[in-house]
Tab-separated table of C-alpha atoms in Angstrom:
chain	number	residue	atom	x	y	z
A	19	MET	CA	57.426	42.301	58.530
A	20	LYS	CA	59.982	41.143	55.622
A	21	LYS	CA	58.117	42.510	52.532
A	22	LYS	CA	57.264	45.555	54.517
A	23	LEU	CA	61.399	45.923	55.036
A	24	LEU	CA	62.216	45.447	51.385
A	25	TYR	CA	59.411	48.019	50.189
A	26	ARG	CA	61.188	50.187	52.665
A	27	SER	CA	64.351	49.816	51.718
A	28	ALA	CA	64.153	50.210	47.902
A	29	VAL	CA	61.546	52.964	48.354
A	30	ILE	CA	64.114	55.128	51.031
A	31	LEU	CA	67.116	53.727	47.996
A	32	PHE	CA	65.007	55.892	45.902
A	33	LEU	CA	63.737	58.746	47.560
A	34	PHE	CA	68.118	59.297	48.225
A	35	MET	CA	69.112	59.268	45.245
A	36	GLN	CA	66.007	61.612	43.623
A	37	PHE	CA	67.147	63.448	46.023
A	38	CYS	CA	70.803	63.734	45.444
A	39	GLY	CA	70.712	64.335	41.833
A	40	CYS	CA	70.669	60.022	40.371
A	41	ILE	CA	67.098	60.276	39.777
A	42	PRO	CA	65.822	63.966	37.579
A	43	ALA	CA	62.696	65.151	39.820
A	44	MET	CA	59.573	64.460	38.801
A	45	ALA	CA	58.518	66.888	35.479
A	46	ALA	CA	54.320	67.503	34.496
A	47	ASP	CA	53.241	64.631	33.265
A	48	THR	CA	55.442	62.810	34.340
A	49	GLY	CA	54.345	59.885	36.384
A	50	ILE	CA	56.804	57.563	38.874
A	51	VAL	CA	55.050	54.367	41.118
A	52	LEU	CA	56.149	55.060	44.587
A	53	PRO	CA	56.444	51.460	46.430
A	54	ARG	CA	54.758	52.112	49.717
A	55	VAL	CA	51.090	52.565	48.284
A	56	ALA	CA	51.010	48.909	47.916
A	57	LEU	CA	51.659	48.030	51.257
A	58	TYR	CA	48.581	48.653	52.210
A	59	ASP	CA	46.570	47.771	49.201
A	60	THR	CA	44.355	45.599	51.776
A	61	LEU	CA	42.971	48.711	53.831
A	62	ILE	CA	39.301	50.338	53.850
A	63	PRO	CA	39.984	53.568	51.959
A	64	ILE	CA	39.467	56.304	55.365
A	65	GLU	CA	35.933	57.274	55.782
A	66	ASP	CA	36.555	60.659	56.574
A	67	ASP	CA	34.932	63.885	57.204
A	68	ILE	CA	35.162	64.406	53.033
A	69	GLY	CA	33.081	61.251	53.049
A	70	ARG	CA	30.387	61.772	54.739
A	71	ASP	CA	27.703	64.648	55.502
A	72	GLU	CA	28.916	65.788	58.434
A	73	PRO	CA	29.507	68.974	58.762
A	74	ASN	CA	32.006	70.009	56.319
A	75	GLU	CA	29.476	68.805	53.464
A	76	MET	CA	27.274	71.152	55.411
A	77	THR	CA	26.934	75.233	55.291
A	78	PHE	CA	25.137	78.302	57.150
A	79	SER	CA	25.067	81.684	56.444
A	80	LEU	CA	27.043	84.014	59.800
A	81	LEU	CA	25.627	85.916	61.644
A	82	ALA	CA	26.613	88.816	63.061
A	83	ASP	CA	26.554	88.429	65.896
A	84	GLU	CA	28.450	85.369	65.807
A	85	THR	CA	31.743	86.146	63.757
A	86	ILE	CA	35.180	86.686	64.713
A	87	ASP	CA	38.301	86.334	62.536
A	88	PRO	CA	39.674	83.400	62.916
A	89	TYR	CA	42.670	84.854	62.327
A	90	GLU	CA	42.409	87.458	65.261
A	91	GLN	CA	41.596	84.551	67.292
A	92	ILE	CA	44.095	83.606	67.277
A	93	HIS	CA	46.433	85.912	67.011
A	94	ALA	CA	48.539	85.341	64.070
A	95	ASP	CA	48.324	88.616	62.602
A	96	PHE	CA	51.224	89.190	66.092
A	97	ALA	CA	53.879	86.801	63.719
A	98	TRP	CA	52.777	88.989	60.605
A	99	ASP	CA	53.739	92.009	63.201
A	100	TYR	CA	57.456	90.956	62.692
A	101	GLU	CA	57.381	90.048	58.543
A	102	THR	CA	56.898	86.021	59.386
A	103	TYR	CA	55.039	85.125	56.909
A	104	GLY	CA	55.941	81.701	57.018
A	105	ASN	CA	58.927	82.527	54.574
A	106	GLU	CA	59.600	79.533	52.902
A	107	VAL	CA	58.820	77.090	54.255
A	108	ASN	CA	57.794	73.806	52.859
A	109	VAL	CA	54.929	72.690	53.760
A	110	ALA	CA	52.771	69.745	52.085
A	111	VAL	CA	48.756	69.095	52.388
A	112	ILE	CA	47.534	65.207	51.556
A	113	ASP	CA	43.681	65.632	51.311
A	114	THR	CA	41.926	66.427	48.231
A	115	GLY	CA	44.047	68.452	45.583
A	116	CYS	CA	43.703	71.217	45.234
A	117	ALA	CA	42.443	74.258	42.222
A	118	VAL	CA	44.591	76.398	41.166
A	119	HIS	CA	43.803	79.216	42.722
A	120	PRO	CA	44.664	82.663	41.948
A	121	ALA	CA	44.420	83.413	45.452
A	122	LEU	CA	47.779	80.910	45.872
A	123	ALA	CA	49.419	82.247	43.026
A	124	ASP	CA	53.031	82.631	44.566
A	125	THR	CA	52.654	79.422	47.446
A	126	LEU	CA	51.659	77.125	45.230
A	127	LYS	CA	54.033	75.323	43.949
A	128	LYS	CA	52.438	71.919	42.757
A	129	ASN	CA	50.188	69.387	42.533
A	130	TYR	CA	50.238	65.842	42.575
A	131	TYR	CA	47.933	63.064	41.684
A	132	PHE	CA	47.118	59.226	41.673
A	133	LYS	CA	46.032	57.226	38.116
A	134	LYS	CA	45.659	53.822	37.531
A	135	VAL	CA	48.477	52.436	34.761
A	136	THR	CA	48.930	49.191	33.694
A	137	ASP	CA	52.827	48.580	32.665
A	138	ALA	CA	53.587	46.179	29.727
A	139	ASN	CA	54.463	42.969	31.828
A	140	GLY	CA	49.897	43.842	32.865
A	141	ASN	CA	50.799	45.010	36.091
A	142	THR	CA	48.527	47.346	37.685
A	143	ASN	CA	49.843	50.733	39.756
A	144	ASP	CA	48.865	53.803	40.710
A	145	VAL	CA	50.909	55.828	39.487
A	146	MET	CA	51.484	59.216	41.230
A	147	TYR	CA	52.180	62.389	38.867
A	148	ALA	CA	53.344	66.197	39.943
A	149	THR	CA	50.618	68.775	37.523
A	150	ASN	CA	51.007	72.673	37.441
A	151	ALA	CA	46.773	71.667	36.709
A	152	SER	CA	44.300	72.128	39.305
A	153	THR	CA	43.649	67.698	40.748
A	154	ASP	CA	40.746	69.432	43.361
A	155	THR	CA	37.320	67.537	42.161
A	156	ASN	CA	35.725	67.664	46.187
A	157	GLY	CA	36.520	71.129	47.334
A	158	HIS	CA	38.577	69.942	50.661
A	159	GLY	CA	42.452	69.963	50.194
A	160	THR	CA	41.379	73.935	48.246
A	161	HIS	CA	39.538	75.314	51.547
A	162	VAL	CA	42.759	73.524	53.518
A	163	ALA	CA	45.578	75.024	51.008
A	164	GLY	CA	43.687	78.345	51.676
A	165	ILE	CA	43.455	78.257	55.620
A	166	ILE	CA	47.094	76.973	56.090
A	167	ALA	CA	48.200	79.182	52.516
A	168	ALA	CA	47.007	81.631	51.021
A	169	GLN	CA	48.576	85.095	49.634
A	170	LEU	CA	48.012	88.453	51.517
A	171	GLY	CA	45.696	90.417	49.548
A	172	ASN	CA	43.900	88.326	47.885
A	173	ALA	CA	40.267	89.156	45.952
A	174	LEU	CA	38.875	87.078	48.752
A	175	ASN	CA	40.019	89.117	51.524
A	176	VAL	CA	40.830	85.093	52.720
A	177	LYS	CA	44.137	85.499	55.029
A	178	GLY	CA	46.050	82.372	55.250
A	179	ILE	CA	47.740	81.994	58.229
A	180	ALA	CA	51.214	81.558	56.564
A	181	PRO	CA	50.988	83.266	53.082
A	182	LYS	CA	54.370	83.090	51.956
A	183	VAL	CA	54.957	79.271	52.375
A	184	ASN	CA	55.612	76.573	49.447
A	185	LEU	CA	52.553	74.648	49.314
A	186	TYR	CA	52.638	71.132	47.816
A	187	THR	CA	49.222	69.572	47.745
A	188	PHE	CA	48.768	65.171	46.745
A	189	ASN	CA	45.275	63.727	45.979
A	190	CYS	CA	45.500	60.890	47.615
A	191	THR	CA	41.572	60.124	47.764
A	192	VAL	CA	39.634	57.310	45.686
A	193	LYS	CA	36.068	57.015	45.044
A	194	THR	CA	33.778	54.555	47.027
A	195	LYS	CA	30.758	52.350	44.926
A	196	SER	CA	28.364	55.514	46.520
A	197	GLY	CA	30.775	57.625	44.828
A	198	LYS	CA	32.501	59.608	47.803
A	199	ASP	CA	35.581	60.802	48.138
A	200	THR	CA	37.583	58.919	50.421
A	201	ILE	CA	41.280	58.723	51.605
A	202	HIS	CA	43.395	56.048	50.216
A	203	LEU	CA	45.838	55.079	53.114
A	204	GLY	CA	48.438	53.800	50.848
A	205	MET	CA	48.706	56.951	49.031
A	206	ALA	CA	48.706	59.014	52.275
A	207	MET	CA	51.635	57.782	53.354
A	208	ALA	CA	53.674	56.900	50.816
A	209	THR	CA	53.114	60.372	50.283
A	210	LEU	CA	53.974	61.919	53.384
A	211	GLU	CA	57.293	60.041	53.005
A	212	TYR	CA	57.963	61.202	49.605
A	213	ALA	CA	56.303	65.132	50.381
A	214	VAL	CA	59.737	65.150	53.112
A	215	HIS	CA	62.531	63.336	51.972
A	216	VAL	CA	61.420	64.774	48.149
A	217	LEU	CA	60.731	67.847	48.991
A	218	GLY	CA	62.105	69.046	52.140
A	219	CYS	CA	58.562	69.554	53.838
A	220	LYS	CA	57.776	70.249	56.898
A	221	VAL	CA	54.884	71.228	57.485
A	222	VAL	CA	52.799	68.162	56.440
A	223	ASN	CA	48.384	69.027	57.485
A	224	MET	CA	46.451	65.632	56.845
A	225	SER	CA	42.522	66.328	57.810
A	226	PHE	CA	41.552	62.767	57.499
A	227	GLY	CA	41.808	59.980	60.401
A	228	ALA	CA	40.621	56.314	60.418
A	229	HIS	CA	38.763	54.576	63.621
A	230	LYS	CA	39.921	51.503	65.431
A	231	ILE	CA	37.642	48.276	64.300
A	232	GLY	CA	35.011	48.450	67.054
A	233	THR	CA	35.166	51.617	68.842
A	234	ASN	CA	33.232	53.825	66.479
A	235	PRO	CA	29.621	53.217	67.210
A	236	SER	CA	28.740	54.840	63.358
A	237	TYR	CA	30.888	52.728	61.928
A	238	PRO	CA	31.178	49.545	64.333
A	239	SER	CA	32.950	47.095	61.270
A	240	GLN	CA	34.848	49.902	59.367
A	241	GLY	CA	38.076	50.840	60.526
A	242	LEU	CA	41.673	49.492	60.856
A	243	GLY	CA	43.216	46.541	62.106
A	244	GLU	CA	45.782	46.010	65.055
A	245	GLU	CA	48.324	45.229	62.599
A	246	GLU	CA	47.097	48.007	60.254
A	247	ILE	CA	47.679	50.538	63.302
A	248	ARG	CA	50.939	49.326	63.976
A	249	SER	CA	52.023	49.366	60.266
A	250	MET	CA	50.571	52.312	60.110
A	251	HIS	CA	52.665	54.312	63.127
A	252	GLU	CA	56.536	52.950	61.984
A	253	ASP	CA	56.372	54.884	58.473
A	254	ILE	CA	54.809	58.027	61.181
A	255	ARG	CA	57.289	57.432	63.473
A	256	ALA	CA	60.194	57.681	60.673
A	257	ILE	CA	58.874	61.019	59.813
A	258	TYR	CA	58.612	61.895	62.734
A	259	GLU	CA	62.807	61.550	63.188
A	260	ALA	CA	63.144	62.949	60.300
A	261	GLY	CA	61.940	66.425	61.389
A	262	ALA	CA	59.036	66.761	59.997
A	263	ILE	CA	56.070	68.475	62.245
A	264	LEU	CA	53.393	66.844	61.699
A	265	VAL	CA	49.701	67.836	62.102
A	266	ALA	CA	45.731	65.986	61.829
A	267	SER	CA	42.358	66.117	62.642
A	268	VAL	CA	40.882	64.731	65.235
A	269	GLY	CA	37.753	63.588	63.713
A	270	ASN	CA	34.151	64.789	63.525
A	271	ASP	CA	32.564	62.265	65.103
A	272	TYR	CA	30.427	63.816	68.104
A	273	ASN	CA	31.979	61.440	70.404
A	274	ALA	CA	35.220	60.187	72.556
A	275	THR	CA	36.131	58.299	68.877
A	276	ARG	CA	40.088	57.696	68.397
A	277	ARG	CA	41.682	58.310	64.717
A	278	TYR	CA	44.524	58.107	63.379
A	279	PRO	CA	46.848	59.611	62.639
A	280	ALA	CA	46.244	62.096	65.406
A	281	ALA	CA	45.945	59.403	67.755
A	282	PHE	CA	49.746	59.262	67.543
A	283	GLU	CA	52.464	60.337	70.121
A	284	GLU	CA	54.106	61.984	67.463
A	285	VAL	CA	51.119	63.616	65.738
A	286	ILE	CA	49.094	66.621	66.746
A	287	GLY	CA	46.013	66.370	66.921
A	288	VAL	CA	43.492	68.936	66.219
A	289	GLY	CA	39.943	69.759	67.972
A	290	SER	CA	38.090	72.419	66.879
A	291	VAL	CA	35.803	75.456	68.354
A	292	ASN	CA	33.768	78.161	67.249
A	293	SER	CA	34.051	82.054	68.337
A	294	LYS	CA	32.684	81.828	70.845
A	295	ASN	CA	35.658	78.945	72.142
A	296	ALA	CA	33.543	77.173	72.992
A	297	ARG	CA	34.523	72.990	71.342
A	298	SER	CA	32.712	72.651	68.459
A	299	SER	CA	29.692	70.281	68.493
A	300	PHE	CA	30.962	67.101	66.573
A	301	SER	CA	34.694	67.217	67.422
A	302	ASN	CA	36.121	64.512	69.408
A	303	THR	CA	36.701	64.598	73.059
A	304	ASN	CA	39.491	62.482	74.184
A	305	ASP	CA	43.207	62.225	74.938
A	306	THR	CA	44.066	63.010	71.273
A	307	VAL	CA	43.734	66.445	71.624
A	308	ASP	CA	46.931	68.664	71.667
A	309	VAL	CA	44.741	71.378	70.673
A	310	VAL	CA	42.269	73.217	69.735
A	311	ALA	CA	41.802	75.857	67.024
A	312	PRO	CA	39.138	78.079	65.035
A	313	GLY	CA	36.648	75.158	62.704
A	314	GLY	CA	33.114	76.610	62.778
A	315	ASP	CA	30.420	74.575	64.761
A	316	ILE	CA	27.061	73.202	64.138
A	317	LYS	CA	23.748	74.130	66.559
A	318	LYS	CA	22.961	70.878	68.801
A	319	GLU	CA	20.541	71.291	71.363
A	320	ASN	CA	22.600	69.096	73.753
A	321	VAL	CA	25.524	70.923	73.098
A	322	ALA	CA	26.289	73.936	75.468
A	323	GLY	CA	27.527	76.667	73.983
A	324	SER	CA	27.297	75.569	70.005
A	325	ILE	CA	26.107	77.646	67.304
A	326	ASN	CA	25.880	77.415	63.523
A	327	GLU	CA	28.730	79.159	62.029
A	328	ALA	CA	32.133	78.619	59.848
A	329	ILE	CA	35.292	78.733	58.574
A	330	HIS	CA	35.406	80.571	54.460
A	331	SER	CA	38.247	80.424	53.012
A	332	LEU	CA	38.753	79.174	49.048
A	333	HIS	CA	36.323	77.620	46.896
A	334	HIS	CA	37.509	75.094	44.302
A	335	GLN	CA	35.416	75.335	41.461
A	336	SER	CA	34.697	79.283	41.783
A	337	PHE	CA	37.632	82.012	41.975
A	338	THR	CA	35.060	84.785	42.801
A	339	THR	CA	33.245	83.164	46.607
A	340	THR	CA	34.721	81.436	49.222
A	341	ALA	CA	33.270	78.141	50.094
A	342	ALA	CA	32.228	77.654	53.757
A	343	LYS	CA	32.862	74.821	55.536
A	344	SER	CA	33.012	73.146	59.644
A	345	GLY	CA	34.792	70.392	60.926
A	346	THR	CA	38.321	69.815	62.855
A	347	SER	CA	39.453	69.753	59.091
A	348	GLN	CA	39.757	72.896	58.512
A	349	ALA	CA	40.938	73.322	62.443
A	350	ALA	CA	43.731	71.528	61.953
A	351	PRO	CA	45.569	73.353	58.985
A	352	HIS	CA	45.622	76.814	61.132
A	353	VAL	CA	47.899	74.933	63.821
A	354	ALA	CA	50.024	73.233	60.609
A	355	GLY	CA	49.745	77.821	59.278
A	356	ALA	CA	51.369	78.058	62.860
A	357	ALA	CA	54.292	75.531	62.434
A	358	ALA	CA	55.254	77.020	59.620
A	359	LEU	CA	55.563	80.481	60.680
A	360	MET	CA	57.807	78.936	64.170
A	361	LEU	CA	60.355	77.499	61.500
A	362	SER	CA	60.039	80.309	59.898
A	363	ALA	CA	60.842	82.574	63.512
A	364	LYS	CA	63.201	79.864	64.038
A	365	PRO	CA	64.198	77.669	60.985
A	366	ASP	CA	66.024	74.630	63.400
A	367	ILE	CA	62.932	73.969	66.054
A	368	THR	CA	62.359	70.517	66.159
A	369	PRO	CA	58.328	68.967	65.978
A	370	ALA	CA	59.517	68.026	69.945
A	371	GLU	CA	60.282	71.849	70.522
A	372	PHE	CA	56.960	72.966	68.764
A	373	LYS	CA	54.645	70.732	69.892
A	374	ALA	CA	55.837	71.634	73.721
A	375	LEU	CA	56.431	75.219	72.662
A	376	LEU	CA	52.406	74.958	70.940
A	377	GLN	CA	50.910	73.294	74.515
A	378	ASN	CA	52.779	75.461	77.318
A	379	CYS	CA	51.393	78.708	75.070
A	380	SER	CA	47.512	77.190	74.429
A	381	ALA	CA	45.180	79.926	75.862
A	382	LYS	CA	43.668	77.982	78.590
A	383	ILE	CA	40.002	78.838	77.454
A	384	HIS	CA	37.862	74.969	79.485
A	385	GLY	CA	40.551	75.634	83.111
A	386	GLU	CA	43.603	75.005	83.787
A	387	GLY	CA	45.980	72.320	83.336
A	388	TYR	CA	45.152	69.513	80.035
A	389	ASP	CA	41.583	68.817	79.454
A	390	ALA	CA	40.734	64.722	78.224
A	391	THR	CA	37.059	64.754	78.829
A	392	ASP	CA	35.871	67.886	77.810
A	393	GLY	CA	37.573	68.234	73.772
A	394	TYR	CA	39.974	71.068	74.349
A	395	GLY	CA	43.345	69.449	75.318
A	396	ASN	CA	45.583	72.343	76.591
A	397	GLY	CA	43.601	75.661	75.268
A	398	LEU	CA	43.352	77.153	72.296
A	399	LEU	CA	46.333	77.709	69.759
A	400	ASP	CA	47.612	81.376	70.580
A	401	VAL	CA	50.384	82.373	67.854
A	402	ARG	CA	51.067	85.343	69.951
A	403	ALA	CA	52.241	83.627	72.913
A	404	MET	CA	54.377	81.377	70.722
A	405	PHE	CA	56.116	84.216	68.680
A	406	ASN	CA	56.959	85.480	72.319
A	407	ALA	CA	58.175	82.884	73.896
A	408	LEU	CA	60.888	81.799	70.619
A	409	THR	CA	61.786	85.087	71.362
A	410	ASN	CA	61.471	85.978	74.930
A	411	GLY	CA	65.131	87.243	76.174
A	412	GLN	CA	66.435	88.589	72.619
A	413	SER	CA	66.711	92.373	72.331
A	414	CYS	CA	66.165	92.140	68.672
A	415	TYR	CA	64.538	89.685	66.389
A	416	ILE	CA	65.882	89.337	62.962
A	417	ALA	CA	63.321	88.714	60.077
A	418	PRO	CA	63.072	85.864	57.527
A	419	PRO	CA	64.646	87.560	54.581
A	420	SER	CA	62.162	89.468	52.421
A	421	ASP	CA	61.212	91.649	49.244
A	422	GLY	CA	64.958	92.299	49.152
A	423	HIS	CA	65.201	93.312	52.588
A	424	ILE	CA	65.110	92.035	56.214
A	425	ALA	CA	64.331	93.994	58.716
A	426	LEU	CA	65.507	94.623	62.399
A	427	PHE	CA	62.949	94.090	64.986
A	428	ASN	CA	64.187	96.584	69.014
A	429	LEU	CA	61.668	94.346	71.171
A	430	THR	CA	63.037	96.362	73.998
A	431	ASP	CA	61.522	100.262	75.518
A	432	GLU	CA	65.129	101.175	74.815
A	433	ASP	CA	67.089	102.840	71.733
A	434	ILE	CA	69.249	100.330	70.642
A	435	THR	CA	72.797	102.697	69.118
A	436	THR	CA	75.492	100.568	70.207
A	437	ALA	CA	74.267	97.181	67.582
A	438	LYS	CA	76.451	96.204	64.285
A	439	ALA	CA	75.423	93.571	61.944
A	440	ALA	CA	77.804	91.191	60.737
A	441	VAL	CA	76.317	89.302	57.061
A	442	THR	CA	78.895	86.721	56.398
A	443	PHE	CA	80.051	84.544	52.729
A	444	LEU	CA	80.978	81.388	52.853
A	445	SER	CA	82.293	79.153	49.879
A	446	GLU	CA	80.059	76.186	48.140
A	447	ALA	CA	82.863	74.561	50.585
A	448	GLY	CA	81.529	76.441	53.410
A	449	ILE	CA	84.933	77.892	53.618
A	450	LEU	CA	84.229	81.156	55.346
A	451	GLN	CA	84.645	84.168	52.603
A	452	SER	CA	84.582	87.417	53.547
A	453	CYS	CA	81.873	89.077	56.495
A	454	HIS	CA	80.502	92.359	55.761
A	455	THR	CA	79.164	94.340	59.265
A	456	GLN	CA	77.891	97.448	59.966
A	457	ALA	CA	76.671	99.915	62.262
A	458	VAL	CA	72.259	99.360	63.159
A	459	THR	CA	70.263	101.748	65.766
A	460	ILE	CA	67.502	100.769	65.910
A	461	GLY	CA	64.670	102.770	67.456
A	462	ALA	CA	62.534	101.432	70.766
A	463	GLN	CA	59.658	99.313	69.606
A	464	ASN	CA	60.836	100.121	66.128
A	465	THR	CA	62.782	98.374	62.855
A	466	SER	CA	65.682	98.695	60.457
A	467	ARG	CA	65.832	97.078	57.219
A	468	LEU	CA	69.762	95.836	56.024
A	469	GLN	CA	68.885	94.856	51.978
A	470	LEU	CA	69.834	91.875	50.284
A	471	THR	CA	72.698	92.566	47.809
A	472	GLU	CA	71.841	90.678	44.482
A	473	GLY	CA	73.281	88.011	43.623
A	474	GLU	CA	75.409	87.606	47.414
A	475	THR	CA	75.451	84.126	49.023
A	476	ALA	CA	75.298	85.204	52.036
A	477	GLN	CA	74.535	82.401	54.946
A	478	ARG	CA	74.119	84.561	58.652
A	479	LEU	CA	73.045	87.156	60.004
A	480	PHE	CA	74.733	88.602	63.294
A	481	LEU	CA	73.791	91.116	65.501
A	482	TRP	CA	75.557	92.225	68.642
A	483	ASN	CA	76.287	94.994	70.891
A	484	PHE	CA	79.427	96.433	70.555
A	485	ALA	CA	80.396	97.818	73.488
A	486	THR	CA	79.932	94.576	75.574
A	487	MET	CA	80.057	92.011	72.609
A	488	ALA	CA	76.960	90.443	74.120
A	489	PRO	CA	74.182	88.799	71.134
A	490	LEU	CA	70.412	90.851	70.870
A	491	ALA	CA	69.131	88.148	68.932
A	492	ALA	CA	69.396	84.515	67.360
A	493	ALA	CA	71.823	84.516	64.621
A	494	ARG	CA	69.450	83.285	61.065
A	495	LYS	CA	70.589	81.879	57.922
A	496	ILE	CA	69.481	83.743	55.138
A	497	ARG	CA	70.500	82.188	51.729
């Protein structure tokens, strides 16, 4: 415990100093030792979906009568109709890295990876590097990244759930003796802390998970011990309390095995359904499932409703074809993308508020109430219902800034002719310098746009009814 506290103090000091500018931000090809990697160096590398010949390694031809646009299935395009695309929300993907793909040209900000380095004293450390080059030799991470952040209108027609986020990816893999990729828990926990405290990531996707020793009949002698789970939980809780929305896959064990980090209360555990809204045959069934999302399926004779299908996303080697994969690893990034959309709509939403919104707005596809036995949790992710709940009671919605303007949406069936918009400008010290106001008319269920002036440092936009002085929409932070 004392060693853990000393390491935690050291890394918090380092992260604080870097955040404040005392230590320069990591440049490309500049390595840094993250102290917390060593705290987990005795753990068994996590044997996740990526390291097993289960569904992520299996590809299926999609049958015409068994396909549906997963973005329509969860109504992600509803938020896009309101020019809400996850704009400028920082998202981390802890996985196998990511290819520098044309479909991520505007969203992928930096890739991170580890390599072993021996210092002048003969000590060997796992050192993290930042790079603008591809870091994914497996394909799993690129596929997940595409589901979250592929840009709209790309040549492959792969639509990211939140196509205007700032994406940061981490390759935390090590090879087993048999040559399979596995997630190294120490690297994952260290990069989780770095992503949130240094990069300012508000959403973290973790499409991996480890079970407790003796709880998975397929791997009875492998897994995490009680102390390792407790230590991992401490780290997860600290990141959650720092304000990050944490999303993880519940696992593809075809049984009720609990996997961590999805099993922690602070993490949103995501199960998988197919295009028919039936639980995917492989998706784990227990009370760690908060919601389900599209993840493809593998047909099993003993699982009612199972079919062969896959989620198409980006390929790590070919930029002219898509990759087809199935798994809870594919379901989780749909929820991570939805989190970015909600943060884009309401930047101050907390992890607890988002989780409650997610659970309360999920579509009940397997009976009413929470399902702890069949793997559906609270139901199917529903972005439309979440967005409507966020804007409930508002006459208007102020979209995030995009392409030099801000869109004002009238959510009512009546014309708004008595509206005024006010933009406040603050000095670097936070003192109000000026306030610009202008009258705005917005037709019923229509849109008006305000142009942003280049170089201005506007802080907040307010919209209110100047006849009644009542606010029409939640204020929007601009820059």
